[in-house]
mmCIF file of C-alpha atoms in Angstrom:
data_model
loop_
_atom_site.group_PDB
_atom_site.id
_atom_site.type_symbol
_atom_site.label_atom_id
_atom_site.label_comp_id
_atom_site.label_asym_id
_atom_site.label_seq_id
_atom_site.Cartn_x
_atom_site.Cartn_y
_atom_site.Cartn_z
ATOM 1 C CA MET A 1 37.797 -26.512 -28.430
ATOM 2 C CA SER A 2 38.085 -29.580 -26.228
ATOM 3 C CA THR A 3 36.634 -32.874 -27.389
ATOM 4 C CA LYS A 4 35.750 -33.888 -23.836
ATOM 5 C CA ALA A 5 32.089 -34.422 -23.105
ATOM 6 C CA ARG A 6 30.238 -31.300 -22.039
ATOM 7 C CA VAL A 7 28.770 -31.295 -18.537
ATOM 8 C CA ASP A 8 25.547 -29.446 -17.708
ATOM 9 C CA CYS A 9 25.859 -27.760 -14.305
ATOM 10 C CA THR A 10 22.240 -28.528 -13.535
ATOM 11 C CA GLN A 11 23.011 -32.247 -13.795
ATOM 12 C CA VAL A 12 26.207 -32.397 -11.728
ATOM 13 C CA ASP A 13 25.838 -34.079 -8.348
ATOM 14 C CA PRO A 14 28.824 -33.263 -6.085
ATOM 15 C CA LYS A 15 28.023 -36.315 -3.941
ATOM 16 C CA ILE A 16 28.577 -38.534 -6.964
ATOM 17 C CA CYS A 17 31.631 -36.888 -8.536
ATOM 18 C CA PRO A 18 33.350 -34.644 -5.942
ATOM 19 C CA SER A 19 36.831 -35.170 -7.400
ATOM 20 C CA PHE A 20 36.056 -35.268 -11.120
ATOM 21 C CA ASN A 21 38.553 -32.758 -12.563
ATOM 22 C CA LEU A 22 37.984 -32.829 -16.325
ATOM 23 C CA LEU A 23 37.012 -29.574 -17.990
ATOM 24 C CA ASN A 24 33.680 -29.309 -19.746
ATOM 25 C CA GLY A 25 33.493 -29.472 -23.506
ATOM 26 C CA SER A 26 33.514 -25.663 -23.597
ATOM 27 C CA ASP A 27 36.843 -25.459 -21.770
ATOM 28 C CA MET A 28 35.195 -22.779 -19.616
ATOM 29 C CA LEU A 29 33.908 -24.313 -16.371
ATOM 30 C CA THR A 30 35.302 -27.230 -14.400
ATOM 31 C CA ILE A 31 33.227 -29.928 -12.785
ATOM 32 C CA GLU A 32 34.038 -28.328 -9.434
ATOM 33 C CA GLN A 33 32.686 -24.984 -10.605
ATOM 34 C CA CYS A 34 29.527 -26.674 -11.884
ATOM 35 C CA ALA A 35 29.121 -28.469 -8.574
ATOM 36 C CA GLN A 36 29.543 -25.198 -6.678
ATOM 37 C CA TYR A 37 26.927 -23.507 -8.855
ATOM 38 C CA GLN A 38 24.497 -26.347 -8.274
ATOM 39 C CA ARG A 39 25.131 -26.286 -4.532
ATOM 40 C CA ASP A 40 25.270 -22.532 -3.870
ATOM 41 C CA GLY A 41 23.320 -21.021 -6.778
ATOM 42 C CA TYR A 42 26.155 -18.715 -7.809
ATOM 43 C CA LEU A 43 29.666 -18.721 -9.211
ATOM 44 C CA VAL A 44 32.401 -16.047 -9.348
ATOM 45 C CA ILE A 45 34.808 -16.234 -12.306
ATOM 46 C CA PRO A 46 37.734 -13.801 -11.794
ATOM 47 C CA GLY A 47 39.371 -12.029 -14.742
ATOM 48 C CA PHE A 48 36.647 -12.819 -17.273
ATOM 49 C CA LYS A 49 36.796 -9.387 -18.947
ATOM 50 C CA SER A 50 39.970 -7.445 -19.682
ATOM 51 C CA ALA A 51 40.831 -3.928 -18.541
ATOM 52 C CA GLU A 52 40.506 -2.762 -22.162
ATOM 53 C CA GLN A 53 37.002 -4.228 -22.517
ATOM 54 C CA ILE A 54 35.931 -2.636 -19.247
ATOM 55 C CA ALA A 55 37.384 0.743 -20.239
ATOM 56 C CA ALA A 56 35.473 0.697 -23.530
ATOM 57 C CA LEU A 57 32.168 -0.044 -21.797
ATOM 58 C CA ARG A 58 32.718 2.597 -19.115
ATOM 59 C CA ALA A 59 33.616 5.224 -21.703
ATOM 60 C CA ARG A 60 30.456 4.481 -23.666
ATOM 61 C CA ALA A 61 28.316 4.639 -20.518
ATOM 62 C CA GLU A 62 29.888 8.002 -19.685
ATOM 63 C CA GLN A 63 29.024 9.266 -23.156
ATOM 64 C CA ILE A 64 25.393 8.113 -22.844
ATOM 65 C CA VAL A 65 25.056 9.949 -19.527
ATOM 66 C CA ASN A 66 26.764 13.038 -20.928
ATOM 67 C CA ASP A 67 24.254 13.111 -23.812
ATOM 68 C CA PHE A 68 21.281 12.567 -21.485
ATOM 69 C CA ASP A 69 19.145 15.664 -20.837
ATOM 70 C CA PRO A 70 17.957 15.648 -17.181
ATOM 71 C CA ASN A 71 14.908 17.630 -18.230
ATOM 72 C CA GLU A 72 13.848 14.659 -20.349
ATOM 73 C CA SER A 73 12.864 12.778 -17.217
ATOM 74 C CA ARG A 74 13.403 12.972 -13.456
ATOM 75 C CA THR A 75 12.607 9.264 -13.077
ATOM 76 C CA ILE A 76 14.444 7.516 -10.252
ATOM 77 C CA PHE A 77 15.089 3.811 -10.013
ATOM 78 C CA THR A 78 14.001 1.953 -6.887
ATOM 79 C CA THR A 79 13.225 -1.638 -5.946
ATOM 80 C CA ARG A 80 10.829 -0.482 -3.213
ATOM 81 C CA ASP A 81 7.113 0.124 -3.746
ATOM 82 C CA GLN A 82 7.416 -0.427 -7.487
ATOM 83 C CA GLU A 83 3.696 -0.508 -8.164
ATOM 84 C CA SER A 84 3.237 3.117 -7.108
ATOM 85 C CA LYS A 85 6.557 4.404 -8.470
ATOM 86 C CA THR A 86 6.568 2.764 -11.897
ATOM 87 C CA GLU A 87 5.685 5.169 -14.693
ATOM 88 C CA ASP A 88 5.645 5.407 -18.471
ATOM 89 C CA TYR A 89 9.317 6.373 -18.737
ATOM 90 C CA PHE A 90 10.288 3.121 -17.027
ATOM 91 C CA LEU A 91 7.773 0.903 -18.832
ATOM 92 C CA ASP A 92 8.876 2.245 -22.204
ATOM 93 C CA SER A 93 12.530 1.580 -21.417
ATOM 94 C CA ASP A 94 12.002 -2.148 -21.943
ATOM 95 C CA ASN A 95 13.390 -2.189 -25.479
ATOM 96 C CA THR A 96 15.377 1.024 -25.678
ATOM 97 C CA VAL A 97 18.172 2.857 -23.789
ATOM 98 C CA ARG A 98 17.321 5.247 -20.943
ATOM 99 C CA CYS A 99 18.957 6.744 -17.851
ATOM 100 C CA PHE A 100 17.526 6.634 -14.327
ATOM 101 C CA PHE A 101 18.463 8.783 -11.341
ATOM 102 C CA GLU A 102 19.461 7.698 -7.860
ATOM 103 C CA GLU A 103 16.749 8.133 -5.210
ATOM 104 C CA GLU A 104 18.905 10.634 -3.319
ATOM 105 C CA ALA A 105 20.057 12.563 -6.396
ATOM 106 C CA PHE A 106 17.742 15.537 -5.869
ATOM 107 C CA GLY A 107 17.604 18.061 -3.061
ATOM 108 C CA PRO A 108 14.471 19.611 -1.460
ATOM 109 C CA ASP A 109 14.474 22.283 -4.164
ATOM 110 C CA GLY A 110 14.189 19.638 -6.878
ATOM 111 C CA GLU A 111 17.681 20.309 -8.192
ATOM 112 C CA LEU A 112 20.493 17.809 -8.445
ATOM 113 C CA ARG A 113 22.668 17.676 -5.330
ATOM 114 C CA GLN A 114 25.769 16.871 -7.403
ATOM 115 C CA ALA A 115 26.931 16.664 -11.007
ATOM 116 C CA LYS A 116 24.710 14.735 -13.422
ATOM 117 C CA ALA A 117 27.451 12.145 -13.958
ATOM 118 C CA LEU A 118 27.346 11.346 -10.226
ATOM 119 C CA SER A 119 23.541 11.275 -10.044
ATOM 120 C CA ILE A 120 22.593 8.421 -12.393
ATOM 121 C CA ASN A 121 21.621 5.093 -10.868
ATOM 122 C CA LYS A 122 21.583 3.033 -14.047
ATOM 123 C CA ILE A 123 21.168 2.828 -17.803
ATOM 124 C CA GLY A 124 18.700 0.274 -19.198
ATOM 125 C CA HIS A 125 17.449 -1.926 -20.701
ATOM 126 C CA ALA A 126 18.379 -2.946 -24.277
ATOM 127 C CA MET A 127 21.920 -1.659 -24.798
ATOM 128 C CA HIS A 128 23.090 -5.186 -25.613
ATOM 129 C CA ASP A 129 21.030 -5.036 -28.817
ATOM 130 C CA LEU A 130 20.924 -1.335 -29.657
ATOM 131 C CA ASP A 131 24.353 0.065 -28.803
ATOM 132 C CA PRO A 132 27.446 -1.136 -30.740
ATOM 133 C CA VAL A 133 29.843 -0.949 -27.768
ATOM 134 C CA PHE A 134 27.491 -2.745 -25.387
ATOM 135 C CA HIS A 135 26.685 -5.225 -28.141
ATOM 136 C CA THR A 136 30.367 -6.102 -28.551
ATOM 137 C CA PHE A 137 30.818 -6.555 -24.796
ATOM 138 C CA SER A 138 27.668 -8.704 -24.474
ATOM 139 C CA ARG A 139 28.001 -10.869 -27.597
ATOM 140 C CA ASP A 140 30.893 -13.005 -26.458
ATOM 141 C CA ALA A 141 31.337 -16.622 -27.562
ATOM 142 C CA ARG A 142 32.818 -17.401 -24.147
ATOM 143 C CA LEU A 143 29.577 -16.247 -22.514
ATOM 144 C CA ALA A 144 27.674 -18.614 -24.787
ATOM 145 C CA GLU A 145 29.887 -21.448 -23.562
ATOM 146 C CA VAL A 146 29.421 -20.521 -19.914
ATOM 147 C CA ALA A 147 25.662 -20.330 -20.480
ATOM 148 C CA VAL A 148 25.577 -23.889 -21.842
ATOM 149 C CA ASP A 149 27.696 -25.111 -18.949
ATOM 150 C CA LEU A 150 25.169 -23.538 -16.563
ATOM 151 C CA GLY A 151 22.313 -25.386 -18.267
ATOM 152 C CA LEU A 152 21.114 -22.715 -20.729
ATOM 153 C CA GLN A 153 21.133 -24.725 -23.935
ATOM 154 C CA GLU A 154 19.387 -21.994 -25.964
ATOM 155 C CA ALA A 155 20.265 -18.691 -24.286
ATOM 156 C CA GLN A 156 18.034 -15.656 -24.796
ATOM 157 C CA VAL A 157 19.300 -12.268 -23.547
ATOM 158 C CA TRP A 158 16.315 -10.164 -22.485
ATOM 159 C CA GLN A 159 17.751 -7.272 -20.512
ATOM 160 C CA SER A 160 20.939 -5.294 -19.932
ATOM 161 C CA MET A 161 21.657 -2.762 -17.190
ATOM 162 C CA TYR A 162 24.673 -0.583 -16.472
ATOM 163 C CA ILE A 163 24.622 0.105 -12.720
ATOM 164 C CA PHE A 164 26.679 2.965 -11.262
ATOM 165 C CA LYS A 165 26.210 2.579 -7.481
ATOM 166 C CA GLN A 166 27.321 6.181 -7.059
ATOM 167 C CA PRO A 167 29.644 7.228 -4.205
ATOM 168 C CA GLY A 168 27.754 8.520 -1.190
ATOM 169 C CA ILE A 169 24.249 8.138 -2.663
ATOM 170 C CA GLY A 170 24.284 4.722 -4.338
ATOM 171 C CA GLY A 171 20.901 3.294 -3.455
ATOM 172 C CA GLU A 172 20.051 0.082 -1.670
ATOM 173 C CA VAL A 173 18.658 -2.747 -3.789
ATOM 174 C CA ARG A 174 16.351 -4.729 -1.532
ATOM 175 C CA TRP A 175 16.378 -8.511 -1.248
ATOM 176 C CA HIS A 176 14.806 -10.012 -4.353
ATOM 177 C CA GLN A 177 15.011 -12.823 -6.921
ATOM 178 C CA ASP A 178 15.515 -12.084 -10.597
ATOM 179 C CA ALA A 179 12.919 -14.695 -11.551
ATOM 180 C CA THR A 180 10.390 -12.221 -10.129
ATOM 181 C CA TYR A 181 10.905 -10.168 -13.286
ATOM 182 C CA PHE A 182 11.731 -12.967 -15.768
ATOM 183 C CA ASP A 183 9.387 -15.813 -14.962
ATOM 184 C CA SER A 184 9.316 -18.935 -17.121
ATOM 185 C CA THR A 185 8.087 -22.511 -16.890
ATOM 186 C CA PRO A 186 10.279 -24.026 -15.626
ATOM 187 C CA ILE A 187 12.302 -21.125 -14.217
ATOM 188 C CA SER A 188 15.515 -20.688 -16.194
ATOM 189 C CA VAL A 189 16.573 -17.038 -15.825
ATOM 190 C CA THR A 190 20.253 -16.678 -15.018
ATOM 191 C CA THR A 191 22.057 -13.432 -14.245
ATOM 192 C CA PHE A 192 25.463 -12.558 -15.693
ATOM 193 C CA TRP A 193 26.894 -9.762 -13.498
ATOM 194 C CA PHE A 194 30.174 -8.116 -14.482
ATOM 195 C CA ALA A 195 32.251 -6.150 -11.967
ATOM 196 C CA LEU A 196 33.552 -3.086 -13.821
ATOM 197 C CA GLU A 197 35.200 -1.812 -10.640
ATOM 198 C CA ASP A 198 36.212 -3.639 -7.481
ATOM 199 C CA ALA A 199 33.009 -4.487 -5.585
ATOM 200 C CA THR A 200 33.560 -4.489 -1.810
ATOM 201 C CA LYS A 201 31.480 -4.449 1.348
ATOM 202 C CA ASP A 202 32.326 -0.750 1.655
ATOM 203 C CA ASN A 203 30.915 0.316 -1.722
ATOM 204 C CA GLY A 204 27.858 -1.948 -1.902
ATOM 205 C CA CYS A 205 28.827 -5.378 -3.243
ATOM 206 C CA LEU A 206 26.221 -8.074 -3.766
ATOM 207 C CA TRP A 207 25.071 -10.204 -0.819
ATOM 208 C CA VAL A 208 23.543 -13.630 -1.441
ATOM 209 C CA GLU A 209 22.097 -16.584 0.434
ATOM 210 C CA PRO A 210 24.123 -19.683 -0.533
ATOM 211 C CA GLY A 211 21.722 -22.442 -1.514
ATOM 212 C CA GLY A 212 18.774 -20.055 -1.465
ATOM 213 C CA HIS A 213 17.996 -20.885 -5.100
ATOM 214 C CA ARG A 214 16.448 -24.134 -3.859
ATOM 215 C CA GLY A 215 13.708 -22.120 -2.139
ATOM 216 C CA PRO A 216 10.433 -20.866 -3.622
ATOM 217 C CA LEU A 217 9.752 -17.886 -5.861
ATOM 218 C CA ARG A 218 8.403 -15.293 -3.429
ATOM 219 C CA GLU A 219 6.796 -12.779 -5.798
ATOM 220 C CA ARG A 220 6.194 -11.942 -9.455
ATOM 221 C CA PHE A 221 6.273 -8.548 -11.165
ATOM 222 C CA LEU A 222 3.375 -8.719 -13.632
ATOM 223 C CA ARG A 223 2.609 -6.444 -16.563
ATOM 224 C CA ASN A 224 -0.604 -6.326 -18.551
ATOM 225 C CA GLY A 225 -0.443 -3.498 -21.071
ATOM 226 C CA ARG A 226 0.240 -0.315 -19.068
ATOM 227 C CA GLN A 227 -0.797 -1.914 -15.770
ATOM 228 C CA ILE A 228 1.733 -3.498 -13.435
ATOM 229 C CA ARG A 229 1.470 -5.170 -10.066
ATOM 230 C CA MET A 230 3.583 -7.240 -7.678
ATOM 231 C CA GLU A 231 1.973 -10.595 -6.928
ATOM 232 C CA LYS A 232 2.930 -12.184 -3.605
ATOM 233 C CA LEU A 233 3.467 -15.929 -3.973
ATOM 234 C CA ASP A 234 5.226 -17.164 -0.849
ATOM 235 C CA SER A 235 5.812 -15.834 2.663
ATOM 236 C CA THR A 236 9.285 -17.328 3.113
ATOM 237 C CA PRO A 237 11.326 -14.596 4.854
ATOM 238 C CA TRP A 238 14.284 -12.981 3.145
ATOM 239 C CA PRO A 239 17.784 -13.852 4.413
ATOM 240 C CA ASP A 240 19.436 -12.051 7.322
ATOM 241 C CA ASP A 241 22.991 -11.611 8.578
ATOM 242 C CA SER A 242 23.067 -15.192 9.850
ATOM 243 C CA THR A 243 22.807 -16.692 6.341
ATOM 244 C CA ALA A 244 23.819 -13.954 3.883
ATOM 245 C CA VAL A 245 27.370 -13.711 2.554
ATOM 246 C CA PRO A 246 29.067 -10.866 0.618
ATOM 247 C CA LEU A 247 30.256 -11.437 -2.938
ATOM 248 C CA GLU A 248 33.264 -9.154 -3.121
ATOM 249 C CA ALA A 249 34.651 -9.223 -6.656
ATOM 250 C CA LYS A 250 37.606 -7.655 -8.440
ATOM 251 C CA ALA A 251 37.078 -5.620 -11.609
ATOM 252 C CA GLY A 252 36.799 -7.981 -14.570
ATOM 253 C CA SER A 253 35.083 -10.730 -12.591
ATOM 254 C CA LEU A 254 31.919 -12.389 -13.871
ATOM 255 C CA VAL A 255 29.351 -13.402 -11.279
ATOM 256 C CA CYS A 256 26.693 -15.873 -12.470
ATOM 257 C CA PHE A 257 23.681 -16.664 -10.325
ATOM 258 C CA HIS A 258 20.428 -18.576 -10.534
ATOM 259 C CA GLY A 259 17.172 -16.648 -10.964
ATOM 260 C CA LEU A 260 15.803 -17.956 -7.659
ATOM 261 C CA LEU A 261 18.879 -16.932 -5.645
ATOM 262 C CA PRO A 262 17.953 -14.188 -3.137
ATOM 263 C CA HIS A 263 20.386 -11.269 -3.414
ATOM 264 C CA TYR A 264 20.737 -7.715 -2.139
ATOM 265 C CA SER A 265 23.130 -4.765 -2.133
ATOM 266 C CA ALA A 266 23.474 -2.111 0.564
ATOM 267 C CA PRO A 267 23.627 1.644 -0.035
ATOM 268 C CA ASN A 268 27.027 2.957 -1.063
ATOM 269 C CA ARG A 269 28.102 5.495 1.561
ATOM 270 C CA SER A 270 31.758 5.306 0.584
ATOM 271 C CA ALA A 271 33.683 7.760 -1.588
ATOM 272 C CA VAL A 272 34.203 5.073 -4.256
ATOM 273 C CA SER A 273 31.709 4.062 -6.949
ATOM 274 C CA ARG A 274 30.833 0.446 -7.812
ATOM 275 C CA HIS A 275 30.124 0.183 -11.526
ATOM 276 C CA ALA A 276 28.653 -3.105 -12.779
ATOM 277 C CA TYR A 277 26.927 -4.437 -15.888
ATOM 278 C CA THR A 278 24.263 -7.147 -15.871
ATOM 279 C CA LEU A 279 22.525 -9.370 -18.400
ATOM 280 C CA HIS A 280 19.397 -11.416 -17.690
ATOM 281 C CA VAL A 281 19.154 -14.578 -19.735
ATOM 282 C CA THR A 282 16.591 -17.370 -20.077
ATOM 283 C CA ASP A 283 16.561 -20.666 -21.960
ATOM 284 C CA ALA A 284 14.377 -20.751 -25.085
ATOM 285 C CA ARG A 285 13.416 -24.309 -24.201
ATOM 286 C CA THR A 286 11.369 -22.907 -21.290
ATOM 287 C CA ALA A 287 8.074 -21.026 -21.654
ATOM 288 C CA TYR A 288 8.714 -17.312 -21.125
ATOM 289 C CA SER A 289 5.746 -15.699 -19.369
ATOM 290 C CA SER A 290 3.579 -13.347 -21.425
ATOM 291 C CA GLN A 291 3.169 -11.267 -18.256
ATOM 292 C CA ASN A 292 6.872 -10.490 -17.838
ATOM 293 C CA TRP A 293 7.491 -6.758 -18.179
ATOM 294 C CA ILE A 294 9.904 -7.137 -21.124
ATOM 295 C CA GLN A 295 8.506 -8.732 -24.285
ATOM 296 C CA ARG A 296 9.840 -9.078 -27.827
ATOM 297 C CA ASP A 297 8.174 -9.846 -31.146
ATOM 298 C CA ALA A 298 9.273 -10.520 -34.718
ATOM 299 C CA SER A 299 10.104 -6.852 -35.248
ATOM 300 C CA PHE A 300 12.715 -6.980 -32.452
ATOM 301 C CA PRO A 301 13.481 -10.640 -31.749
ATOM 302 C CA VAL A 302 15.299 -11.771 -28.635
ATOM 303 C CA ARG A 303 18.785 -13.130 -29.351
ATOM 304 C CA GLY A 304 21.458 -15.202 -27.675
ATOM 305 C CA PHE A 305 25.108 -14.467 -26.944
ATOM 306 C CA VAL A 306 26.322 -15.077 -30.492
#
């Protein structure tokens, strides 16, 4: 571990120190990377996870899907019209492990159009705590160091998702901000997004609005018991092709982005899948909203990266 002073990315001003090259105390992020994160709201770190680590996670995800009985639930995952489409199966997935189908997985007869393994949209939402393989992948001391460098002094990992982005039917994820689902005062949620396969424009990579994290929170997804609703907060329009940029990333890359950063991914109409794994993390120093859809108590406490 370096003895150099640690630098908090939220405090770096690129106008003041544009050529400061010392590594942070964690030996993970440079001053330039911190400055980029502050400026753009995101950071891509190539080669963060090894091929062996990725293979282990993918094999475990395949096993979970193989063990999943489609008759257990036909619930699809969508980011559109969530108030009308959200049901008990989704709400009760907050602190367990469940599979969700792609919107286009089923034909007019109600049967799967393709094999079950090619029909699942995602697995969620507590594998990082409940599954040994996902736990090992998620509890990484290097992630704890990156989190501190990004300003998360007391990281709390609330949610994990394994996203398949299936070939041909991988669904669109509309423009949104992750703080919509993980509100806190002040907002601290940060997304850790791992490319488990090459993410390209052809197979539905992320698109972001550089600097968009300096804009307002547009909406909040609120839960009170079994009732949920989307509260509109701000009418600022979502980005378009004139401001959005693609985040193509090689397998093994870690993409970190601020909870207010608008992001989107297009449908995957290619013949190649785009597997990814995400963690949503807040800082315990901020006040986590009691109306966020995922809550924890003493019987299942929220934990950090280590």
